[in-house]
Tab-separated table of C-alpha atoms in Angstrom:
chain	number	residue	atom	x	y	z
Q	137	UNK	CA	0.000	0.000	0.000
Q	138	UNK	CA	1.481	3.058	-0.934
Q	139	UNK	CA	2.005	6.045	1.203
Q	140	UNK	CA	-0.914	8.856	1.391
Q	141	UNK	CA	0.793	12.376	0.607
Q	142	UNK	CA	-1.118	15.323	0.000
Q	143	UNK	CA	-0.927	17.564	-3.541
Q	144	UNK	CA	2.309	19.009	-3.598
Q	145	UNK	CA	2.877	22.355	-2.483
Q	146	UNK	CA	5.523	25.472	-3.698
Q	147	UNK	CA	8.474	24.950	-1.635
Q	148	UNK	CA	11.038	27.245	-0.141
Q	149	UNK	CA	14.498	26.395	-1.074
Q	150	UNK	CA	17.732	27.938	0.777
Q	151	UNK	CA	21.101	27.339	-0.862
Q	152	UNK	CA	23.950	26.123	1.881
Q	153	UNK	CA	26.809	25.214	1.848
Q	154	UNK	CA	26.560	24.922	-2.229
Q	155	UNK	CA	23.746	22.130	-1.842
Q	156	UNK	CA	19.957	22.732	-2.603
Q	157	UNK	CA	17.834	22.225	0.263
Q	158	UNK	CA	14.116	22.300	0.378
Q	159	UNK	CA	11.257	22.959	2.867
Q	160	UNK	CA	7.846	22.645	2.445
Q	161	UNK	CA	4.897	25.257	3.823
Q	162	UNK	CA	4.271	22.683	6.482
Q	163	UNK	CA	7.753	24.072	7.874
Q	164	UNK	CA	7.730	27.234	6.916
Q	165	UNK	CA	7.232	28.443	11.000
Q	166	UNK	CA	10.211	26.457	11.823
Q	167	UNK	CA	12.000	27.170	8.601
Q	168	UNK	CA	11.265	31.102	9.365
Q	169	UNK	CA	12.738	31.306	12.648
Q	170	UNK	CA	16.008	29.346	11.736
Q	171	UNK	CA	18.012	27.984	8.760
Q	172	UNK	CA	17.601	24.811	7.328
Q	173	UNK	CA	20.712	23.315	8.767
Q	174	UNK	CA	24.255	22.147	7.435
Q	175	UNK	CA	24.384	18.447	7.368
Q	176	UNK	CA	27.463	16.138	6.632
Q	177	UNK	CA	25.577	13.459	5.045
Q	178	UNK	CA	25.669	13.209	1.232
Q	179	UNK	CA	22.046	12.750	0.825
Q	180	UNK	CA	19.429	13.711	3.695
Q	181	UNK	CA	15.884	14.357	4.032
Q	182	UNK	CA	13.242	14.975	6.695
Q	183	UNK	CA	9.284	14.682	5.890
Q	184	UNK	CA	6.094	15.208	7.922
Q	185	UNK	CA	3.372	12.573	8.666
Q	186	UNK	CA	2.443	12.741	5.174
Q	187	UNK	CA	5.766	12.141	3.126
Q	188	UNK	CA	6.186	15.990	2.515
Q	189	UNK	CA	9.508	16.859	2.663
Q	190	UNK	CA	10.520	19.426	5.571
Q	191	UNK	CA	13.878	19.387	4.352
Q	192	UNK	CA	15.939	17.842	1.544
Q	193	UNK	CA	19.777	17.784	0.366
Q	194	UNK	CA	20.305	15.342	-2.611
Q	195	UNK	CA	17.128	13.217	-1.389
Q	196	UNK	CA	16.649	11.478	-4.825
Q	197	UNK	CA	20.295	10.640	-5.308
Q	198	UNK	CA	21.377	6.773	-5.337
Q	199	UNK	CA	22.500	5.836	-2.138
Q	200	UNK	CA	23.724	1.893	-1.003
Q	201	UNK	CA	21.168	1.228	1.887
Q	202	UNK	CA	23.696	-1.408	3.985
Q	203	UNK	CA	21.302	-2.758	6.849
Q	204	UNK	CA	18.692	-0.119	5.906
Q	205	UNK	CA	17.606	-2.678	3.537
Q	206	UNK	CA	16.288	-4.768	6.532
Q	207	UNK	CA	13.453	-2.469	6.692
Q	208	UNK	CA	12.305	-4.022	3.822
Q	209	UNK	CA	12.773	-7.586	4.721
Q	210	UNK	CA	10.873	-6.525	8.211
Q	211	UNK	CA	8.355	-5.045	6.025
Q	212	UNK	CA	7.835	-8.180	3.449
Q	213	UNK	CA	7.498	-10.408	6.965
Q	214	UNK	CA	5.154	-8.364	8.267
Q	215	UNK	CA	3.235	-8.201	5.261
Q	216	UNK	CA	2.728	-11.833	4.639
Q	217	UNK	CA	-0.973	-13.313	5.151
Q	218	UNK	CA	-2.193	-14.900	8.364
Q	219	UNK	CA	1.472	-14.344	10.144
Q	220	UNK	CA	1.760	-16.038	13.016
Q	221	UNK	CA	4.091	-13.904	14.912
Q	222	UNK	CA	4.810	-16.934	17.360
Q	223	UNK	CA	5.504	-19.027	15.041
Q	224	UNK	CA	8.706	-21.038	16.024
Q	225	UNK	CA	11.455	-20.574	13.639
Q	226	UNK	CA	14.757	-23.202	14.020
Q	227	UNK	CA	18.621	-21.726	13.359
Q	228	UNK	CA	20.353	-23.366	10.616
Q	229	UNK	CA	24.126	-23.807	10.798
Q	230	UNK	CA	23.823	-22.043	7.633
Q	231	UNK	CA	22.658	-18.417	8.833
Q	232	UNK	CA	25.800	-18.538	11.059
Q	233	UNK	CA	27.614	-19.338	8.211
Q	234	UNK	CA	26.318	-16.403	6.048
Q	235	UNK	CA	27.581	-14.005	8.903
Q	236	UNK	CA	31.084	-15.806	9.068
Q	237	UNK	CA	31.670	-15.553	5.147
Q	238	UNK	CA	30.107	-11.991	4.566
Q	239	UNK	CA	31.439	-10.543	7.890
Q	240	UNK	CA	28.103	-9.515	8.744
Q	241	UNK	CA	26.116	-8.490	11.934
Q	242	UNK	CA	24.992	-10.600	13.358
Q	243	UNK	CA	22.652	-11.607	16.558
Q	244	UNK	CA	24.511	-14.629	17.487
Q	245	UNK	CA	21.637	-17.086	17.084
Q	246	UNK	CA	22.633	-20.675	18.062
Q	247	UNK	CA	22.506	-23.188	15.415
Q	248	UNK	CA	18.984	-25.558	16.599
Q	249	UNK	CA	17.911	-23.072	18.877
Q	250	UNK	CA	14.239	-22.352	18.318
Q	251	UNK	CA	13.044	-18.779	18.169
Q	252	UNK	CA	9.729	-16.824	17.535
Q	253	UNK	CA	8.917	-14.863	13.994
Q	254	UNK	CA	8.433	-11.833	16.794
Q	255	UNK	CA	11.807	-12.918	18.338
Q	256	UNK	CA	13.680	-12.706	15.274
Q	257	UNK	CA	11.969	-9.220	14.131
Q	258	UNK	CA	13.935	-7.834	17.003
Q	259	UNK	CA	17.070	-10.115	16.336
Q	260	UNK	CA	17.164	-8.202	12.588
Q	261	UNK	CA	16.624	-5.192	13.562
Q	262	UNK	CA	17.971	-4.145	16.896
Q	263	UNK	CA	21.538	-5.914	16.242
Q	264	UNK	CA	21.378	-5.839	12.804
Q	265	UNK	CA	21.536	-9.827	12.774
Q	266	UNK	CA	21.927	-10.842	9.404
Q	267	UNK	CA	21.677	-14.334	10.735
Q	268	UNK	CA	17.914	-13.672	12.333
Q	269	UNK	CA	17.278	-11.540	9.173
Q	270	UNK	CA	18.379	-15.078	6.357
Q	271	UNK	CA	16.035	-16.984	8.928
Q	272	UNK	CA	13.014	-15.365	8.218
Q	273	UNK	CA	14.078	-15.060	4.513
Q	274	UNK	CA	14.583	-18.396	4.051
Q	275	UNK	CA	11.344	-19.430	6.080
Q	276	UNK	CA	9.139	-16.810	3.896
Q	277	UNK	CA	11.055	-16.763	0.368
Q	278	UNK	CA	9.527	-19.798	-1.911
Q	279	UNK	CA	10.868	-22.270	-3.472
Q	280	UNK	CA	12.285	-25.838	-2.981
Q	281	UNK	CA	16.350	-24.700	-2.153
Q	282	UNK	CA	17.467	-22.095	-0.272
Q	283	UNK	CA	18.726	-19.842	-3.051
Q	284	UNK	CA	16.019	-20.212	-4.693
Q	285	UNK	CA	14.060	-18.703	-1.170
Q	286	UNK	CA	16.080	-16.107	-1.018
Q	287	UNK	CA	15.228	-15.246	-4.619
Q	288	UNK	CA	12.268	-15.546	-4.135
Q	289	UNK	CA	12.017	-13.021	-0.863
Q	290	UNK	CA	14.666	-10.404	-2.481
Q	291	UNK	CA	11.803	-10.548	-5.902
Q	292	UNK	CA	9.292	-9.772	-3.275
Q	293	UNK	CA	11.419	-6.987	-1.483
Q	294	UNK	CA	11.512	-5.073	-5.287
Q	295	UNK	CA	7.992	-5.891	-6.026
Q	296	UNK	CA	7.122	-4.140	-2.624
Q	297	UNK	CA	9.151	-0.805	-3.343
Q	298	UNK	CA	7.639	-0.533	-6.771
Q	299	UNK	CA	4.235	-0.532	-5.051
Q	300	UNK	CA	5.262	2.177	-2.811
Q	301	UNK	CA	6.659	4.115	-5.801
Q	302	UNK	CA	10.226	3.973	-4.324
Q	303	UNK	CA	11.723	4.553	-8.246
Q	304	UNK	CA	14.831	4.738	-6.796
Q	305	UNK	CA	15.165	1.016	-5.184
Q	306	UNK	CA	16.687	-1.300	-6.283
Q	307	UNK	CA	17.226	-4.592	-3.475
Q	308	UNK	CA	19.703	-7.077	-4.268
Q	309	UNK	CA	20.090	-8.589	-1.536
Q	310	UNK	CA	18.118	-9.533	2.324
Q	311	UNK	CA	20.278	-7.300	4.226
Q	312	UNK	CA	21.920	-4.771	2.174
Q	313	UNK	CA	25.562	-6.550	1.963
Q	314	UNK	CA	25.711	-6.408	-1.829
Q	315	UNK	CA	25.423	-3.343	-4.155
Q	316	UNK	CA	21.502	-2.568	-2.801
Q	317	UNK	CA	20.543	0.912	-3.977
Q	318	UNK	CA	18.043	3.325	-2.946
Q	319	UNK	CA	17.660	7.053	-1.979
Q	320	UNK	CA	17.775	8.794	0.984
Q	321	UNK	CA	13.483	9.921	0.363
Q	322	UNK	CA	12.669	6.311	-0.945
Q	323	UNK	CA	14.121	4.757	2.434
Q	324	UNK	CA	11.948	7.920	4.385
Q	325	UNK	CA	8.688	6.595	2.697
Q	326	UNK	CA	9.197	3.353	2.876
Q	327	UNK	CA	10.237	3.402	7.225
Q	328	UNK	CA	6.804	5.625	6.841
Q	329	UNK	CA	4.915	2.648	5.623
Q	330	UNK	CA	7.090	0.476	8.216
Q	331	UNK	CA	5.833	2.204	11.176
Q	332	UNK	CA	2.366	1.947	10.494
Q	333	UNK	CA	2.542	-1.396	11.163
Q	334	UNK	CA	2.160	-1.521	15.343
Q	335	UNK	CA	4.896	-5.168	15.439
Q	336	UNK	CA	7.519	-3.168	13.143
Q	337	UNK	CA	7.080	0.456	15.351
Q	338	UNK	CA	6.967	-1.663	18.653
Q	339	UNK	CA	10.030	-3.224	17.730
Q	340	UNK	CA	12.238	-0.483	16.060
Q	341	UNK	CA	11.324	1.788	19.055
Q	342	UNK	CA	12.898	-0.590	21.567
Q	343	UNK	CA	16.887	0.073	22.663
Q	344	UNK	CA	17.284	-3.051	24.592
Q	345	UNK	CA	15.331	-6.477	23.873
Q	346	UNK	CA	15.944	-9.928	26.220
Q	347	UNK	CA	14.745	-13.482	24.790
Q	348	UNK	CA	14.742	-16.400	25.724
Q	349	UNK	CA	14.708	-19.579	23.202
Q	350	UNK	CA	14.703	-23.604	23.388
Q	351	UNK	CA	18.092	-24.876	22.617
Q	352	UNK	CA	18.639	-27.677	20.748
Q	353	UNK	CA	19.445	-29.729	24.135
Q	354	UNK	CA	16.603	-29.340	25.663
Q	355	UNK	CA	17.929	-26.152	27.952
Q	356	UNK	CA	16.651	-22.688	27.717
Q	357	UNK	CA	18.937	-19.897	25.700
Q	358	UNK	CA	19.035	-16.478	26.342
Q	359	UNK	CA	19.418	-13.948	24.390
Q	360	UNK	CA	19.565	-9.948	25.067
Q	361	UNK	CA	19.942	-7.712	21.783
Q	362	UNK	CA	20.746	-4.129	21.917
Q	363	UNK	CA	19.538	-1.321	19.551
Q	364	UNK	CA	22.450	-0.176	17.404
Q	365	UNK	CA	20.617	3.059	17.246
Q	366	UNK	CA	21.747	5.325	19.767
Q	367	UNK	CA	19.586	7.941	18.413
Q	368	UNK	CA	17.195	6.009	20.960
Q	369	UNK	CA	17.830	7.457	24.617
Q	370	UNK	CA	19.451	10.333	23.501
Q	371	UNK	CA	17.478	12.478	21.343
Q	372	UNK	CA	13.456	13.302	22.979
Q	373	UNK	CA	11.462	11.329	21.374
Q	374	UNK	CA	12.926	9.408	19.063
Q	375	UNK	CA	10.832	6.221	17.703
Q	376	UNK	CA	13.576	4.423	15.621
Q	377	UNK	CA	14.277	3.378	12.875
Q	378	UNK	CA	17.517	1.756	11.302
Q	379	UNK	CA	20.992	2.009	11.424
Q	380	UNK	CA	23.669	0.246	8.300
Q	381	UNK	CA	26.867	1.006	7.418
Q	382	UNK	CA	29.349	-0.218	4.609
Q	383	UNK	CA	32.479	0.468	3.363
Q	384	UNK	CA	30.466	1.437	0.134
Q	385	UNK	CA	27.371	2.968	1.649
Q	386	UNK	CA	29.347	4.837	4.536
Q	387	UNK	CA	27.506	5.473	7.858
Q	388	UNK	CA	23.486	5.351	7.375
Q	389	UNK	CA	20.478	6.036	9.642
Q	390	UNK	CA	16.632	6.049	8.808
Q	391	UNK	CA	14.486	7.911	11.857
Q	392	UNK	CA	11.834	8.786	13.298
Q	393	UNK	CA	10.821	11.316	16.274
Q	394	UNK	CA	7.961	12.148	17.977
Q	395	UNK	CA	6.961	15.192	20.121
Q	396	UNK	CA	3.372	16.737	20.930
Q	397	UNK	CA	1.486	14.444	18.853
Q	398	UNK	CA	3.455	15.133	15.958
Q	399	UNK	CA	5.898	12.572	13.838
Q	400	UNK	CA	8.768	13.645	11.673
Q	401	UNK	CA	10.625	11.080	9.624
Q	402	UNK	CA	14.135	11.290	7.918
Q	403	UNK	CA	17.144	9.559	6.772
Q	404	UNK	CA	20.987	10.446	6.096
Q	405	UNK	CA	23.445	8.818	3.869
Q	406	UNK	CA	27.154	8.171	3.867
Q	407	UNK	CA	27.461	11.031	7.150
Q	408	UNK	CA	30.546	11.079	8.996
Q	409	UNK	CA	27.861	12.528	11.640
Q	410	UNK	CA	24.838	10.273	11.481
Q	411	UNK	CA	23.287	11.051	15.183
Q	412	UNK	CA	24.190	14.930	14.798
Q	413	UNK	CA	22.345	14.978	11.691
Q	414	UNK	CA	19.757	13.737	12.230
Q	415	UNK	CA	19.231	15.450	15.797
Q	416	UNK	CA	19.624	18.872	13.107
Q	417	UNK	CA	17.140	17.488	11.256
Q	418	UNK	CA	14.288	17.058	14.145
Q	419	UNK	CA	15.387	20.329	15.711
Q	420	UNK	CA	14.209	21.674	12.291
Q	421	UNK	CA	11.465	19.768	12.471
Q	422	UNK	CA	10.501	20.795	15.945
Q	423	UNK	CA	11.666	24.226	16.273
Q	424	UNK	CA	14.048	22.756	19.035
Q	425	UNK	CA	17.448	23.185	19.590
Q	426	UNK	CA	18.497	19.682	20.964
Q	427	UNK	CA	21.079	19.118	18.815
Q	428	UNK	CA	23.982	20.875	20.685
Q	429	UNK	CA	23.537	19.021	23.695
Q	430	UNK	CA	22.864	15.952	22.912
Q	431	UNK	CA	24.776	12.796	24.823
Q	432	UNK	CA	24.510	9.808	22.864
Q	433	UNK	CA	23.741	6.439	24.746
Q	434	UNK	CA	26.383	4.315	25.038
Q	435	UNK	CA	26.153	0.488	23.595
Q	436	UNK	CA	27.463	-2.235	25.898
Q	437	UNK	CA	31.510	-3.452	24.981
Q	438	UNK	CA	30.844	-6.517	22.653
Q	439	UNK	CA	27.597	-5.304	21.420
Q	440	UNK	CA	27.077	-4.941	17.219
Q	441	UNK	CA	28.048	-1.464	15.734
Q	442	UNK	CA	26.332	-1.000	12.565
């Protein structure tokens, strides 16, 4: 289902720095009493609850996604028919294996162990668990082989954007690791979509997350997972969404933020200064001034950067 936005509007467009930026009327208060501000990111933008954009810098531009890309893969889960959220899914030796070859992040999931769809929602997306994210592929994809699941799941991951009218995504692969493409709007829109679904918003919004699983010998595992955005704790009212970096797609974050009943949603790519862009961004979108002061939570020592 594609996002609602409303006719578009005339915008007012600063020039900073050398790079065209763009806010709609629906910021015009905010955009009147300060300047749309300077952002390290190559490609940024911030929209409203209706996927009008607040502020832009390069939004359209091709950007790699990295784990952004497991929005996606959360959203085609969530999408399928009659999910059974506690549906009990079982860790191959091979999702391990994925993260060993690829050097990918990874949420540590225990080959036989036996974990929820719900459990490995937060497994993808708080770590960034590539493992938890090719377990849910591979249970959802079709076909008779794994590869050919996988296929299967990526096709559906494209279909998906093309009904949102993200013309500017391209997914090869589950979790962003290859040479996945999209654009620093289409990933906006699309965690818009996301977090209408209550699972997906519940999950996203959540900095720490403890599990427990059966292990393959008949004990109990436990898991605890922690949110590799540290937007989350540090900036008021921030809601999510995703963190990825590559050596290709640089540092990435999709968010969201909410204050006095109102949502902003954004995301910056290849930034040197993810979390102080996009605490810029929902000052703008505020009229705050957060930004400065700003502590970021810490992660734990041994926890996944992303």
């Amino acid at each position: 289902m594609a996002v609602a936005t409303q006719p578009k509007r005339a915008a007012v467009v600063a020039a900073i720095g050398g790079a065209l930026l763009t806010a709609s009327p629906v910021a015009a208060s905010a955009a009147t009493q300060a300047p749309a501000p300077e952002v390290a990111a190559q490609s940024a933008v911030l929209l409203d609850e209706n996927g009008e954009t607040l502020f832009g810098k390069s939004e359209t531009s091709d950007a790699f996604t990295a784990s952004t890309a497991k929005i996606m893969t959360a959203t085609v889960v969530l999408d399928q028919p009659d999910l059974d959220l506690d549906r009990q899914i079982t860790v191959d030796q091979a999702y391990r294996d994925y993260v060993t070859e690829n050097g990918a992040s990874t949420a540590d999931l225990q080959t036989g162990d036996k974990l929820t769809v719900e459990q490995l929602l937060y497994a993808a997306l708080l770590p960034s668990g590539a493992d938890a994210a090719y377990a849910l592929v591979d249970t959802f994809g079709e076909g008779a082989t794994r590869a050919e699941r996988v296929q299967s799941f990526v096709g559906d991951m494209n279909a998906e954007a093309k009904e949102l009218g993200l013309d500017n995504s391209t997914f090869q692969t589950f979790d962003g690791i290859g040479d996945d493409t999209s654009s620093a709007r289409d990933l906006a829109t699309l965690a818009l979509h996301a977090m209408e679904n209550p699972t997906f918003a519940d999950v996203v919004k959540t900095p720490t997350y403890e599990a427990d699983a059966p292990a393959a010998n008949g004990n109990t595992r436990y898991y605890t997972w922690y949110n590799t955005n540290q937007l989350l704790g540090s900036y008021d009212g921030a809601i999510g969404v995703k963190t990825g970096t590559t050596t290709k797609a640089g540092p990435c974050l999709v968010f969201a933020a909410e204050r006095d009943g109102k949502t902003v949603t954004g995301a910056v790519m290849n930034s040197d200064d993810r979390y102080q862009d996009a605490a810029k961004l929902l000052d703008y979108g505020f009229g705050a001034d957060d930004a400065a002061i700003m502590k970021l939570r810490k992660l734990p020592a041994g926890a996944e950067r992303d």
